[in-house]
CSV table of C-alpha atoms (C1' of nucleotides) in Angstrom, one decimal:
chain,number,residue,atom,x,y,z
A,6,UNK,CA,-5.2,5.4,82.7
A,7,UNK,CA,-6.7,4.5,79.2
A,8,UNK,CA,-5.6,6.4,75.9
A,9,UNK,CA,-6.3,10.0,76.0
A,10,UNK,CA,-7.0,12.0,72.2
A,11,UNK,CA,-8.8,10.7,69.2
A,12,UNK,CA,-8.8,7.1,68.6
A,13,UNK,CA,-6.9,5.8,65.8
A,14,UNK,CA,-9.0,4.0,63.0
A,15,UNK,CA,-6.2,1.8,61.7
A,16,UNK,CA,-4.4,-1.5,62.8
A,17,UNK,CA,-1.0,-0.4,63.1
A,18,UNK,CA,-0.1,-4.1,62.8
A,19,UNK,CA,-2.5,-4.9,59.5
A,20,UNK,CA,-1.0,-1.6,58.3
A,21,UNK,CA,2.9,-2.6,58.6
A,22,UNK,CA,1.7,-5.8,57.2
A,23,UNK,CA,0.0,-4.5,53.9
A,24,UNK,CA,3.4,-1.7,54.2
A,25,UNK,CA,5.3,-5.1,54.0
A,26,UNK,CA,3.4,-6.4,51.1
A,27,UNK,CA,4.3,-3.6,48.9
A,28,UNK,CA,8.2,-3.0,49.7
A,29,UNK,CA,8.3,-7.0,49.5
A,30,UNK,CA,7.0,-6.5,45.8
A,31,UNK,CA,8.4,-3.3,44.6
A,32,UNK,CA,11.6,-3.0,46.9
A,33,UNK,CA,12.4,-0.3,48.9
A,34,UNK,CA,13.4,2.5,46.2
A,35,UNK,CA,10.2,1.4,43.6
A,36,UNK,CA,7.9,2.1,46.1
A,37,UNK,CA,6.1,5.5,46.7
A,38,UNK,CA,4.5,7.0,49.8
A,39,UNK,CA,1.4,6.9,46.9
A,40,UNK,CA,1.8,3.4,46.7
A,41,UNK,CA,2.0,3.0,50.4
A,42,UNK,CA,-1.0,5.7,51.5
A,43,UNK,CA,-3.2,3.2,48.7
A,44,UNK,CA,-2.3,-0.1,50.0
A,45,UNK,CA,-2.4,1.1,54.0
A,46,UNK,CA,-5.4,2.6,53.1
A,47,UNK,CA,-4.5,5.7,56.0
A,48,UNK,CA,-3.4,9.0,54.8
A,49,UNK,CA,0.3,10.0,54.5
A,50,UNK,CA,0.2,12.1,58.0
A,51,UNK,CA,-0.7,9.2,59.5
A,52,UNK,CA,1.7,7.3,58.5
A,53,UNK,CA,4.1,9.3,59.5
A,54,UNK,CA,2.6,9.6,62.6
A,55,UNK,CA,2.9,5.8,62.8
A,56,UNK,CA,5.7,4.9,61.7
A,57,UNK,CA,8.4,7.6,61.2
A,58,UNK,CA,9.2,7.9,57.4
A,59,UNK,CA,9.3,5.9,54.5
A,60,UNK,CA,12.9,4.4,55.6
A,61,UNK,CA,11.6,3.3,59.2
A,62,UNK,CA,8.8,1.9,57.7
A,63,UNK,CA,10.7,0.0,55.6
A,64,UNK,CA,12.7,-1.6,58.2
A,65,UNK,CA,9.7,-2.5,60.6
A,66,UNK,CA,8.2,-4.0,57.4
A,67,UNK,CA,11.6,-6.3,56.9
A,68,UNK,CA,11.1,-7.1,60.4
A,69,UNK,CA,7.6,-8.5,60.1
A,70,UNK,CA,9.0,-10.2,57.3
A,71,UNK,CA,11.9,-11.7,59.1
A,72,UNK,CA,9.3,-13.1,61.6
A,73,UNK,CA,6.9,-13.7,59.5
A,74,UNK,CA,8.3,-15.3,56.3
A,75,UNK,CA,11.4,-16.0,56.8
A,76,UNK,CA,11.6,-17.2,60.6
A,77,UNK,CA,10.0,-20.6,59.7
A,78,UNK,CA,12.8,-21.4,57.4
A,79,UNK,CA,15.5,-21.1,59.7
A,80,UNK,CA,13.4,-23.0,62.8
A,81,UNK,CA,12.9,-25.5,60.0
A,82,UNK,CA,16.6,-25.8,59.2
A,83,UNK,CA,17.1,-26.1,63.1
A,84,UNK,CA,14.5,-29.2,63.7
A,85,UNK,CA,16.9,-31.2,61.4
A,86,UNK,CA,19.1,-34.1,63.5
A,87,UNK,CA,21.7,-33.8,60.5
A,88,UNK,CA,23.3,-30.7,58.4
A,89,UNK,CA,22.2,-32.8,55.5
A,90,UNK,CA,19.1,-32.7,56.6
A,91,UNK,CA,19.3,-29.0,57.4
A,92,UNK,CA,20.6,-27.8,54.5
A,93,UNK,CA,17.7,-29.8,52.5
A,94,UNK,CA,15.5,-28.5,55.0
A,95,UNK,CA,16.6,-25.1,54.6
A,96,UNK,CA,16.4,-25.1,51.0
A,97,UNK,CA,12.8,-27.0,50.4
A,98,UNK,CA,11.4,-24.6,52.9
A,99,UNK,CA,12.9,-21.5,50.8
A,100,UNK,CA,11.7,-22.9,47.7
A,101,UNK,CA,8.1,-23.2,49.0
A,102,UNK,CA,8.2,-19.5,50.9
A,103,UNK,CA,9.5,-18.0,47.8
A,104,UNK,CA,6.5,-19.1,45.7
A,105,UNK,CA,3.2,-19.0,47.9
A,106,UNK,CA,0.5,-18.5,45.9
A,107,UNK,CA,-0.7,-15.3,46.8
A,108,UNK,CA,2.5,-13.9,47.7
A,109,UNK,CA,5.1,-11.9,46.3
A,110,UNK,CA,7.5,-13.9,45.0
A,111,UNK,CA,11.3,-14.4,46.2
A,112,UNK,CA,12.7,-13.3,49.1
A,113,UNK,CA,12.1,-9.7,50.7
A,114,UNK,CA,15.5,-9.4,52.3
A,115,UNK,CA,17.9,-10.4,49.3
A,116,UNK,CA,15.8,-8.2,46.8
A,117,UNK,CA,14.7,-5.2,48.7
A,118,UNK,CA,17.0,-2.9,48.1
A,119,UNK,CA,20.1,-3.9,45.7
A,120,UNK,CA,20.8,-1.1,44.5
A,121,UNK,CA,20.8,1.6,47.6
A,122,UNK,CA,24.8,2.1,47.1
A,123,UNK,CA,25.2,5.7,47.1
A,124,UNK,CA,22.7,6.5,49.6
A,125,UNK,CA,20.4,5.0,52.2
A,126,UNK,CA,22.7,2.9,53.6
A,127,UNK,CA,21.1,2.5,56.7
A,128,UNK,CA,18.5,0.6,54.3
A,129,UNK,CA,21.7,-1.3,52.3
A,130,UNK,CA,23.2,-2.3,55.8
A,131,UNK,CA,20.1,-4.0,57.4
A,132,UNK,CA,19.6,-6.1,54.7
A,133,UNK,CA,23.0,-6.8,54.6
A,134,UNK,CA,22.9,-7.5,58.2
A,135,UNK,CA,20.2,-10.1,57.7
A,136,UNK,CA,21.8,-11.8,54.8
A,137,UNK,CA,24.9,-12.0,56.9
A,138,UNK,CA,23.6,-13.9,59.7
A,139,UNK,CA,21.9,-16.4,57.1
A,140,UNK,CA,25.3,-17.3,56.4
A,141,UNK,CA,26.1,-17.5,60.0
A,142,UNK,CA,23.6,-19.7,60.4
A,143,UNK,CA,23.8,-22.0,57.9
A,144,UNK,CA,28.2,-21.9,58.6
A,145,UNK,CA,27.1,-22.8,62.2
A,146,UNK,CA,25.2,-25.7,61.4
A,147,UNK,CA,27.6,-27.3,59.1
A,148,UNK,CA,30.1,-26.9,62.5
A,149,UNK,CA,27.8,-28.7,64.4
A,150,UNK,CA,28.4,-31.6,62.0
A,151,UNK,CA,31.7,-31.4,62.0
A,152,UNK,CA,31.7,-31.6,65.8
A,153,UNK,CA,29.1,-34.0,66.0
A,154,UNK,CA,31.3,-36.1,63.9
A,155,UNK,CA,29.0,-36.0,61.0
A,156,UNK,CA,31.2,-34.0,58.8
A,157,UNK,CA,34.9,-34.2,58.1
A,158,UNK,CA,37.4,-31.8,59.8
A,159,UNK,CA,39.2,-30.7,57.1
A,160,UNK,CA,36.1,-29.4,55.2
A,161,UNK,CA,35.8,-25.8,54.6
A,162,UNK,CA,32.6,-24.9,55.9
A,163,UNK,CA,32.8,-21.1,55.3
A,164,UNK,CA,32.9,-22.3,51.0
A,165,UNK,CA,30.1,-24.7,51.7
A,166,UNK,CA,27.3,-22.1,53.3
A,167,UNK,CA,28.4,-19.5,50.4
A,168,UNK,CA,27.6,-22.6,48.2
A,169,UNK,CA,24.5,-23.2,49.2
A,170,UNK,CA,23.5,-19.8,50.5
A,171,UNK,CA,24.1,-19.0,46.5
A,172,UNK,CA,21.4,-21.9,45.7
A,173,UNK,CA,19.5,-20.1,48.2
A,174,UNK,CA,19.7,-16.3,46.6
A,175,UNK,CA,19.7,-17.8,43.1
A,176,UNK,CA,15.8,-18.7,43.8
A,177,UNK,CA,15.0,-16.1,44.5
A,178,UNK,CA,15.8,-14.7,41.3
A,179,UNK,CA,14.1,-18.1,40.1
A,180,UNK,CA,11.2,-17.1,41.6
A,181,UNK,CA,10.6,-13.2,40.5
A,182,UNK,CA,11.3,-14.5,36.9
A,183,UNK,CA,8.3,-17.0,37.5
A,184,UNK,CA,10.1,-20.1,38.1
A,185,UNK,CA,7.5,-22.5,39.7
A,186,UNK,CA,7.3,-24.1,43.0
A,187,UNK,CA,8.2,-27.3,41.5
A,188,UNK,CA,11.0,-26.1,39.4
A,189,UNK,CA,13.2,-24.7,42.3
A,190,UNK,CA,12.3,-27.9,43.9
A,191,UNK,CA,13.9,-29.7,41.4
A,192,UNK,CA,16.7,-27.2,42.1
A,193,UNK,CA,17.0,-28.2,45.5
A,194,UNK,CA,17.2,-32.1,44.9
A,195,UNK,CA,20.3,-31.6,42.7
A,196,UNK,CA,21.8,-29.5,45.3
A,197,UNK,CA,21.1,-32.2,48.1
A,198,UNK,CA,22.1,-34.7,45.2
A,199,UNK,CA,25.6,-32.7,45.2
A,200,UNK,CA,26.2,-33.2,49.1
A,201,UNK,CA,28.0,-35.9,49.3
A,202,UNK,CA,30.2,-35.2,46.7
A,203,UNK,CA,31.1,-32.2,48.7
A,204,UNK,CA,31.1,-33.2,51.6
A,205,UNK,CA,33.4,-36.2,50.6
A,206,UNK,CA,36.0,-33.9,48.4
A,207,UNK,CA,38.8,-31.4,50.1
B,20,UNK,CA,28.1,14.1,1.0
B,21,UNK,CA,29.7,14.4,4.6
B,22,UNK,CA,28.0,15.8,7.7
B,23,UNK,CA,26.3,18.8,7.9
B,24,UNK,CA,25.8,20.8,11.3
B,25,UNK,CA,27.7,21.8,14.1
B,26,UNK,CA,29.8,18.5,15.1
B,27,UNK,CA,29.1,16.2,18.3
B,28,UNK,CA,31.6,17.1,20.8
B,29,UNK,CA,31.3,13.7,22.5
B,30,UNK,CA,31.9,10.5,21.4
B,31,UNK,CA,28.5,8.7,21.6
B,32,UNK,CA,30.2,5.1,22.3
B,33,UNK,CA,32.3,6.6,25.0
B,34,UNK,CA,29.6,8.2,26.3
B,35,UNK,CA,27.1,4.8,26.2
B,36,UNK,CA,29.8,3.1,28.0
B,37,UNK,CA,29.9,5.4,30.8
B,38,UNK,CA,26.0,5.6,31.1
B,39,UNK,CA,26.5,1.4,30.5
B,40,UNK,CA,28.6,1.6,34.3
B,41,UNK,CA,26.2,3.7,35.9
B,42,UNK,CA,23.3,1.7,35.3
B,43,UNK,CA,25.4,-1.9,35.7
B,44,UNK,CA,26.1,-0.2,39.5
B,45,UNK,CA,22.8,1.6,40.3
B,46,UNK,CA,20.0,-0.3,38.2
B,47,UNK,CA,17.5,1.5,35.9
B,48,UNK,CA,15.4,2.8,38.7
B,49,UNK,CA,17.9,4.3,40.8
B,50,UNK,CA,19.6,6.3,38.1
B,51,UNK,CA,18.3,9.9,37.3
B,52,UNK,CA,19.6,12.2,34.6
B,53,UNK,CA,21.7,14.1,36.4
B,54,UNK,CA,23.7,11.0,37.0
B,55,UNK,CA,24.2,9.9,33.7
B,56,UNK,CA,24.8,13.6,32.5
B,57,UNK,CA,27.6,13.6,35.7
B,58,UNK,CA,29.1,9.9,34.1
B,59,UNK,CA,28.3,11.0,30.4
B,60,UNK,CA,30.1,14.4,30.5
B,61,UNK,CA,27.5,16.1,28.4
B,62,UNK,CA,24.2,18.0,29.1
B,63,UNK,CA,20.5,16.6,29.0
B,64,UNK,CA,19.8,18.3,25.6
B,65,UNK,CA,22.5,15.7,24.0
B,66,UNK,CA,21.7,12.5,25.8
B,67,UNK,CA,18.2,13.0,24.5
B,68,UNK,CA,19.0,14.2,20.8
B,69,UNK,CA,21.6,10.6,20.7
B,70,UNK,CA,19.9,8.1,22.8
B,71,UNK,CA,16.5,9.3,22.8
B,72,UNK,CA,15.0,9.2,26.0
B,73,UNK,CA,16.4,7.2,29.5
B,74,UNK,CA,14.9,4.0,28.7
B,75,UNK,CA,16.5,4.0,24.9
B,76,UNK,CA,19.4,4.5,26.6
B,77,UNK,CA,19.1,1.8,29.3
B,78,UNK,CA,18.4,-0.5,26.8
B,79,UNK,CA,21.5,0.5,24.5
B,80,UNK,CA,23.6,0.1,27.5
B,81,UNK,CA,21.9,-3.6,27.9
B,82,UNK,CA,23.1,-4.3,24.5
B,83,UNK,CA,26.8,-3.0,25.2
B,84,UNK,CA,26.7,-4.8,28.3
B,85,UNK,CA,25.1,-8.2,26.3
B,86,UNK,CA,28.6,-7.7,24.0
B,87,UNK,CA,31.3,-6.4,26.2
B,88,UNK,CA,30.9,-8.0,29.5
B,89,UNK,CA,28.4,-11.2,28.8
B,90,UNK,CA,29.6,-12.5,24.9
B,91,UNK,CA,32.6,-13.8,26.3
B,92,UNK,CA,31.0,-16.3,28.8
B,93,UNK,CA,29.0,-17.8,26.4
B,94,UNK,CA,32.0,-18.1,24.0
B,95,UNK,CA,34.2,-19.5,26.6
B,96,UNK,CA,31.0,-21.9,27.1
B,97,UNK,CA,30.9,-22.9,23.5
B,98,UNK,CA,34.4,-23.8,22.9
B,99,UNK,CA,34.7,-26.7,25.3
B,100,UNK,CA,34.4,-30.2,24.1
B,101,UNK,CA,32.1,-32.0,26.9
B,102,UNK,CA,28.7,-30.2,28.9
B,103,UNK,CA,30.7,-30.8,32.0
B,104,UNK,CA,33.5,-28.7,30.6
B,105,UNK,CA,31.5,-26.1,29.0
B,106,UNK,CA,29.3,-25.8,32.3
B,107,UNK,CA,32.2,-25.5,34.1
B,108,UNK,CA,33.4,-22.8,31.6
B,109,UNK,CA,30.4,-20.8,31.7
B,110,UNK,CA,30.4,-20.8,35.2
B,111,UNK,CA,34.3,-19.3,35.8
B,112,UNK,CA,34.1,-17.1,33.4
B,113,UNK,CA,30.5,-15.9,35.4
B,114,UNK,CA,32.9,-15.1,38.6
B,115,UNK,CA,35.4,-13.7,36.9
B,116,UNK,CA,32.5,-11.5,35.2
B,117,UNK,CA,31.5,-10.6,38.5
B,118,UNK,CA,34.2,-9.5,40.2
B,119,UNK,CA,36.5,-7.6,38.2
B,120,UNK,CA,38.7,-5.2,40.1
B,121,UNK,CA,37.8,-1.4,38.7
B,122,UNK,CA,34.4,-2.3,37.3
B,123,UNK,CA,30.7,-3.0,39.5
B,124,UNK,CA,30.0,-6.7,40.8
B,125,UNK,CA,27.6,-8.9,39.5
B,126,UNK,CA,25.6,-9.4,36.2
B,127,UNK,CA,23.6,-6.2,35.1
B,128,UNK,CA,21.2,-8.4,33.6
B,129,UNK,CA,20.1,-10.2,36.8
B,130,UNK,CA,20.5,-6.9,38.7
B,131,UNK,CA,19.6,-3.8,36.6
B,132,UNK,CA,15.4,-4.2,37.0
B,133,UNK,CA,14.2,-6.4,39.2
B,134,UNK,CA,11.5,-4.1,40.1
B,135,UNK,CA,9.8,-2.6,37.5
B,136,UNK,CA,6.8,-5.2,37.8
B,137,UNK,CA,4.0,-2.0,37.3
B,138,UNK,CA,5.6,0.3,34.9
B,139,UNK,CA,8.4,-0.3,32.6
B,140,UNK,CA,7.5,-3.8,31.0
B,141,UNK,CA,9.6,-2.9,27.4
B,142,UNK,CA,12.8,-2.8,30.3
B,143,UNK,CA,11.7,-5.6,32.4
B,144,UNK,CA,10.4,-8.2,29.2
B,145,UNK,CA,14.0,-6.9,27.4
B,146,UNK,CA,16.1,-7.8,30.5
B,147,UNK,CA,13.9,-10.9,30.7
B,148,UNK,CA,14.2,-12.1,27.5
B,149,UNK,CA,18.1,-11.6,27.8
B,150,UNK,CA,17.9,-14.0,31.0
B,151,UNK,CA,15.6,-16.7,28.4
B,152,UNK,CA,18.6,-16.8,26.3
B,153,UNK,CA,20.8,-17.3,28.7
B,154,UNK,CA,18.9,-20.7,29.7
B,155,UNK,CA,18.5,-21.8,26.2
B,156,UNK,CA,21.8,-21.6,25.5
B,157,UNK,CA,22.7,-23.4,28.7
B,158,UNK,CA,19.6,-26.5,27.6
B,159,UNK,CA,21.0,-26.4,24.4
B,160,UNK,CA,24.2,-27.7,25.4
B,161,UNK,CA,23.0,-30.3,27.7
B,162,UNK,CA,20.9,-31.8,24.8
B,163,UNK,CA,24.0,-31.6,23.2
B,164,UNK,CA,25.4,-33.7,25.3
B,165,UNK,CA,22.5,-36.2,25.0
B,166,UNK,CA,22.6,-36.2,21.0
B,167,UNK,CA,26.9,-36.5,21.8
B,168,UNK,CA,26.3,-39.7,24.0
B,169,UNK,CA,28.2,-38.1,27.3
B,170,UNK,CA,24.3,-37.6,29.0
B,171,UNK,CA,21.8,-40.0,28.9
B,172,UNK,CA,18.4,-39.4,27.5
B,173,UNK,CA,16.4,-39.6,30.5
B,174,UNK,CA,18.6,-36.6,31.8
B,175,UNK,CA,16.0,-33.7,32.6
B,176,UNK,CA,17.7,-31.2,30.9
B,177,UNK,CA,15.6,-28.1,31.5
B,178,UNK,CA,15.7,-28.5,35.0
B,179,UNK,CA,19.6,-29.2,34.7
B,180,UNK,CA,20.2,-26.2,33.0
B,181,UNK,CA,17.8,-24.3,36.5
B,182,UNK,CA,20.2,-25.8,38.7
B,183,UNK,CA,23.5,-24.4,36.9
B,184,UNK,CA,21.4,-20.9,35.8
B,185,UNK,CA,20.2,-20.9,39.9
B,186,UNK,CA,23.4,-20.9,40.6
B,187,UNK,CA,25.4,-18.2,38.3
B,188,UNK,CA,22.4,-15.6,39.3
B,189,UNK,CA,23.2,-16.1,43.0
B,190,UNK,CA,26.6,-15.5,42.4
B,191,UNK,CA,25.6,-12.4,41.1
B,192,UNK,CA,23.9,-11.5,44.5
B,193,UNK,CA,27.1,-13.1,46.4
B,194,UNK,CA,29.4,-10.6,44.8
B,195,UNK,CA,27.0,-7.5,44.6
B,196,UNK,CA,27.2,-8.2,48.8
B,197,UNK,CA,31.0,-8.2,48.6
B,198,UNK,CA,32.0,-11.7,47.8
B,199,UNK,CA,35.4,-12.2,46.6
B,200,UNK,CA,36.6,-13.9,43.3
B,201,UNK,CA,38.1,-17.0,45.4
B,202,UNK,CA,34.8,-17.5,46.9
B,203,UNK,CA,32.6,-17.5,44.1
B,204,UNK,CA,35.6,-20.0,42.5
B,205,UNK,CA,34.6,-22.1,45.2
B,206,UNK,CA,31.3,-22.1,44.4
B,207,UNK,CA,31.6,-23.1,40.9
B,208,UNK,CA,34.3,-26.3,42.5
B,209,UNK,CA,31.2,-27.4,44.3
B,210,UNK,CA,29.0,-26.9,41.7
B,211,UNK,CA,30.9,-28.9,39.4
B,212,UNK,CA,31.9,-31.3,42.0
B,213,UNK,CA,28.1,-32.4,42.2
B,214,UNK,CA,28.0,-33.0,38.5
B,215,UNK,CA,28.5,-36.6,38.4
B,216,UNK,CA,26.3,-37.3,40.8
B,217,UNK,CA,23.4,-35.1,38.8
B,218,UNK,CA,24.1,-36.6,35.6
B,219,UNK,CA,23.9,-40.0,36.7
B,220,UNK,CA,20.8,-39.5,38.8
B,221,UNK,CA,17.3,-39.9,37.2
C,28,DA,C1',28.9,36.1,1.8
C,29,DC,C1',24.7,33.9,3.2
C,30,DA,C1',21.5,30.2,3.9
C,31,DT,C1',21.0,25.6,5.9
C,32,DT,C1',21.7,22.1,9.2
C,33,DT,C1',22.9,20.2,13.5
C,34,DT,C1',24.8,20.5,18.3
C,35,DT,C1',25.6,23.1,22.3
C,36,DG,C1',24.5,25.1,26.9
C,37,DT,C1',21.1,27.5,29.7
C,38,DA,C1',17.1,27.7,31.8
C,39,DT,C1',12.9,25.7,32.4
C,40,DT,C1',8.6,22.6,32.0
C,41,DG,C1',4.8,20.0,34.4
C,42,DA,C1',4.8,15.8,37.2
C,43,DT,C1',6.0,13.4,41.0
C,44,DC,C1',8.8,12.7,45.1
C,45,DA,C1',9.0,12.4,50.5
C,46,DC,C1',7.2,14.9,53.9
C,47,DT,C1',4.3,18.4,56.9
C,48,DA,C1',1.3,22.6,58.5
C,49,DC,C1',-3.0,23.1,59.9
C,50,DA,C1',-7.6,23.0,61.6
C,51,DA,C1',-11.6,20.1,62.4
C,52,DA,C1',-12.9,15.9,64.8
C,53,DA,C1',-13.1,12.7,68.5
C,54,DA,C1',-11.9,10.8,72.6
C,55,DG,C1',-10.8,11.3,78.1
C,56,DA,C1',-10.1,14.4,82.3
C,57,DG,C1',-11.6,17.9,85.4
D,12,DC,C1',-19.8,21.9,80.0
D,13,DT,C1',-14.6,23.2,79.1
D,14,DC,C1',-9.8,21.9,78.6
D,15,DT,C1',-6.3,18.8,77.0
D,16,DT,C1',-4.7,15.3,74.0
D,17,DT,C1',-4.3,12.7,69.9
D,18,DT,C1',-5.8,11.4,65.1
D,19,DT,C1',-8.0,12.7,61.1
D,20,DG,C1',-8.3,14.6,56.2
D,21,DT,C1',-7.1,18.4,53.3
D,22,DA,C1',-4.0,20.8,51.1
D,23,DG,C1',0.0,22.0,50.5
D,24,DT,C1',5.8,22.4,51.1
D,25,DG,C1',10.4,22.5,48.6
D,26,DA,C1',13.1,19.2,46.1
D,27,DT,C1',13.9,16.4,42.4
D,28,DC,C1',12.3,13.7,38.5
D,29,DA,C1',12.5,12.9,33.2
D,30,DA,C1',12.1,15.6,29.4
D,31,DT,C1',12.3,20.3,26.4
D,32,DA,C1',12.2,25.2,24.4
D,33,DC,C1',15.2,28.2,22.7
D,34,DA,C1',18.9,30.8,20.9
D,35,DA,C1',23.8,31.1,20.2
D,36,DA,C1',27.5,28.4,18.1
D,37,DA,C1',29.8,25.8,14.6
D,38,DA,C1',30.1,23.2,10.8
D,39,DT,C1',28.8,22.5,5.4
D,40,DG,C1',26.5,24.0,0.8
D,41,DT,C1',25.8,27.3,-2.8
DNA sequence: ACATTTTTGTATTGATCACTACAAAAAGAG
DNA sequence: CTCTTTTTGTAGTGATCAATACAAAAATGT
């Protein structure tokens, strides 16, 4: 039982993936389905056909991207034996994913759709969704140090994550207003440089 | 010699501030006309015959925004004795910027065209160049403190000033996602709690 | 009064948006 | 071969975009 019809002349996966290119550069509401048909190279019926619309494109794209991109960060983060070490980790890997050479540049998932208030908020709440569990994660591993003994009780972990999840979404501003790789490194050694100050105070 | 003509109905300030809150919340990009005529009260016709055309007007709004909402962070910055303190200023005042109760979150200057990488360079290079001068001002009072003896010289100031500016533009992101005042004031404790440890690193 | 100047509201412009109808094309199934 | 299924490319759909044409309205100037 193979495929019956015509065969399709496109790589739905090299499709999503230049799909993901564009929305990663423009943002969801900056980008056309001209812009799309042009970098997919495939006509818009086939898109369609493909993919659904424009909007469920765009979340399979920020999918790809969450595997793709963004996926090493977090496993990064998660090799660490400390949350010193994981928060460092977290950050340096940012820094570098946020400014690859021939890349967009910043993160996909904190600037691809800003400013979808009024509608598409299936779009706003995905992102959101995703942004969320960053926090989560990076809340969860400053637990673990606190259970692991690494980290004092009393510290509020919720404030610490926002901190640093802040560093985090700052470079990627950094980085779409050309920042270089080096220069949100440097960002990242003064935020490691702050740790134990922070980690030492209330 | 007064005016001639059939007198403006609307007051044109009134009206720039109202187009000023619509593009703070939606960005330039994801306004249309018919919103700002909704905000602005008056019809197409007078929008274009006062504020010349959409990006004119964006632009203006910039400028109110640049006065209304931005001047007093930098003035709040400049009146504190010590770059710790006026850091620490610059930074408050940010959060409080960010999250007042009946008006949108975050900076319009970080948020209002992050996008508009093909067309629109005059908005993208004006909105960039108003981010520029928010890091000169910020290097400018780190050298300060150099010439003032509380830094020492081998301080790197530029990438100083790309830690603190890292930071405020995430905090514009924190709050657009919902972030209260108290947790952006938290960020801006540990931010300023890793100050002595910055400045006396290399 | 009458001409001049400027703004107003209505109605519309061509361009572009996301999306699709449709028929020819290209495969397997019988 | 013919029938069925699916994709293709062309050519559009109505909706909405930023921006205007135009004439009535409302003020001043002489």
């Amino acid at each position: 039982m193979t495929q019956r019809g015509r065969p399709r002349k496109f790589d739905r996966s090299i499709a999503l993936r230049q799909a993901m290119d564009v929305f990663w550069t423009q943002g969801f509401d900056c980008t056309s389905m001209p812009d799309l048909i042009g970098a997919m190279k495939i006509n818009s019926p086939s898109i369609y056909a493909a993919f659904g619309s424009k909007e469920k494109l765009f979340i399979e794209a920020v999918e790809l991207y969450s595997v793709t991109e963004g996926e090493e960060i977090w496993v990064r983060m998660a090799n660490e034996p400390t949350a010193r070490l994981a928060i460092e980790a977290m950050l340096q890997a940012s820094a570098e994913a946020y400014t690859r050479p021939a890349k967009p540049r910043g993160c996909m998932i904190v600037l691809g759709a800003l400013h979808t208030e009024g509608g598409n908020t299936a779009i706003r709440r995905g992102l959101q969704a995703h942004r969320a569990q960053c926090m989560t994660t990076i809340h969860s591993r400053l637990e673990l140090g606190i259970s692991d003994g690494e980290l004092a009780k009393r510290l509020d972990c919720r404030a610490i994550a926002t901190f640093y999840l802040t560093i985090q979404q700052g470079m990627s501003i950094q980085a779409r207003d050309g920042a270089s790789r080096e220069a949100l490194l440097a960002v990242v050694k003064y935020a490691i440089v702050a740790w134990d100050s922070i980690i030492s105070g209330a």
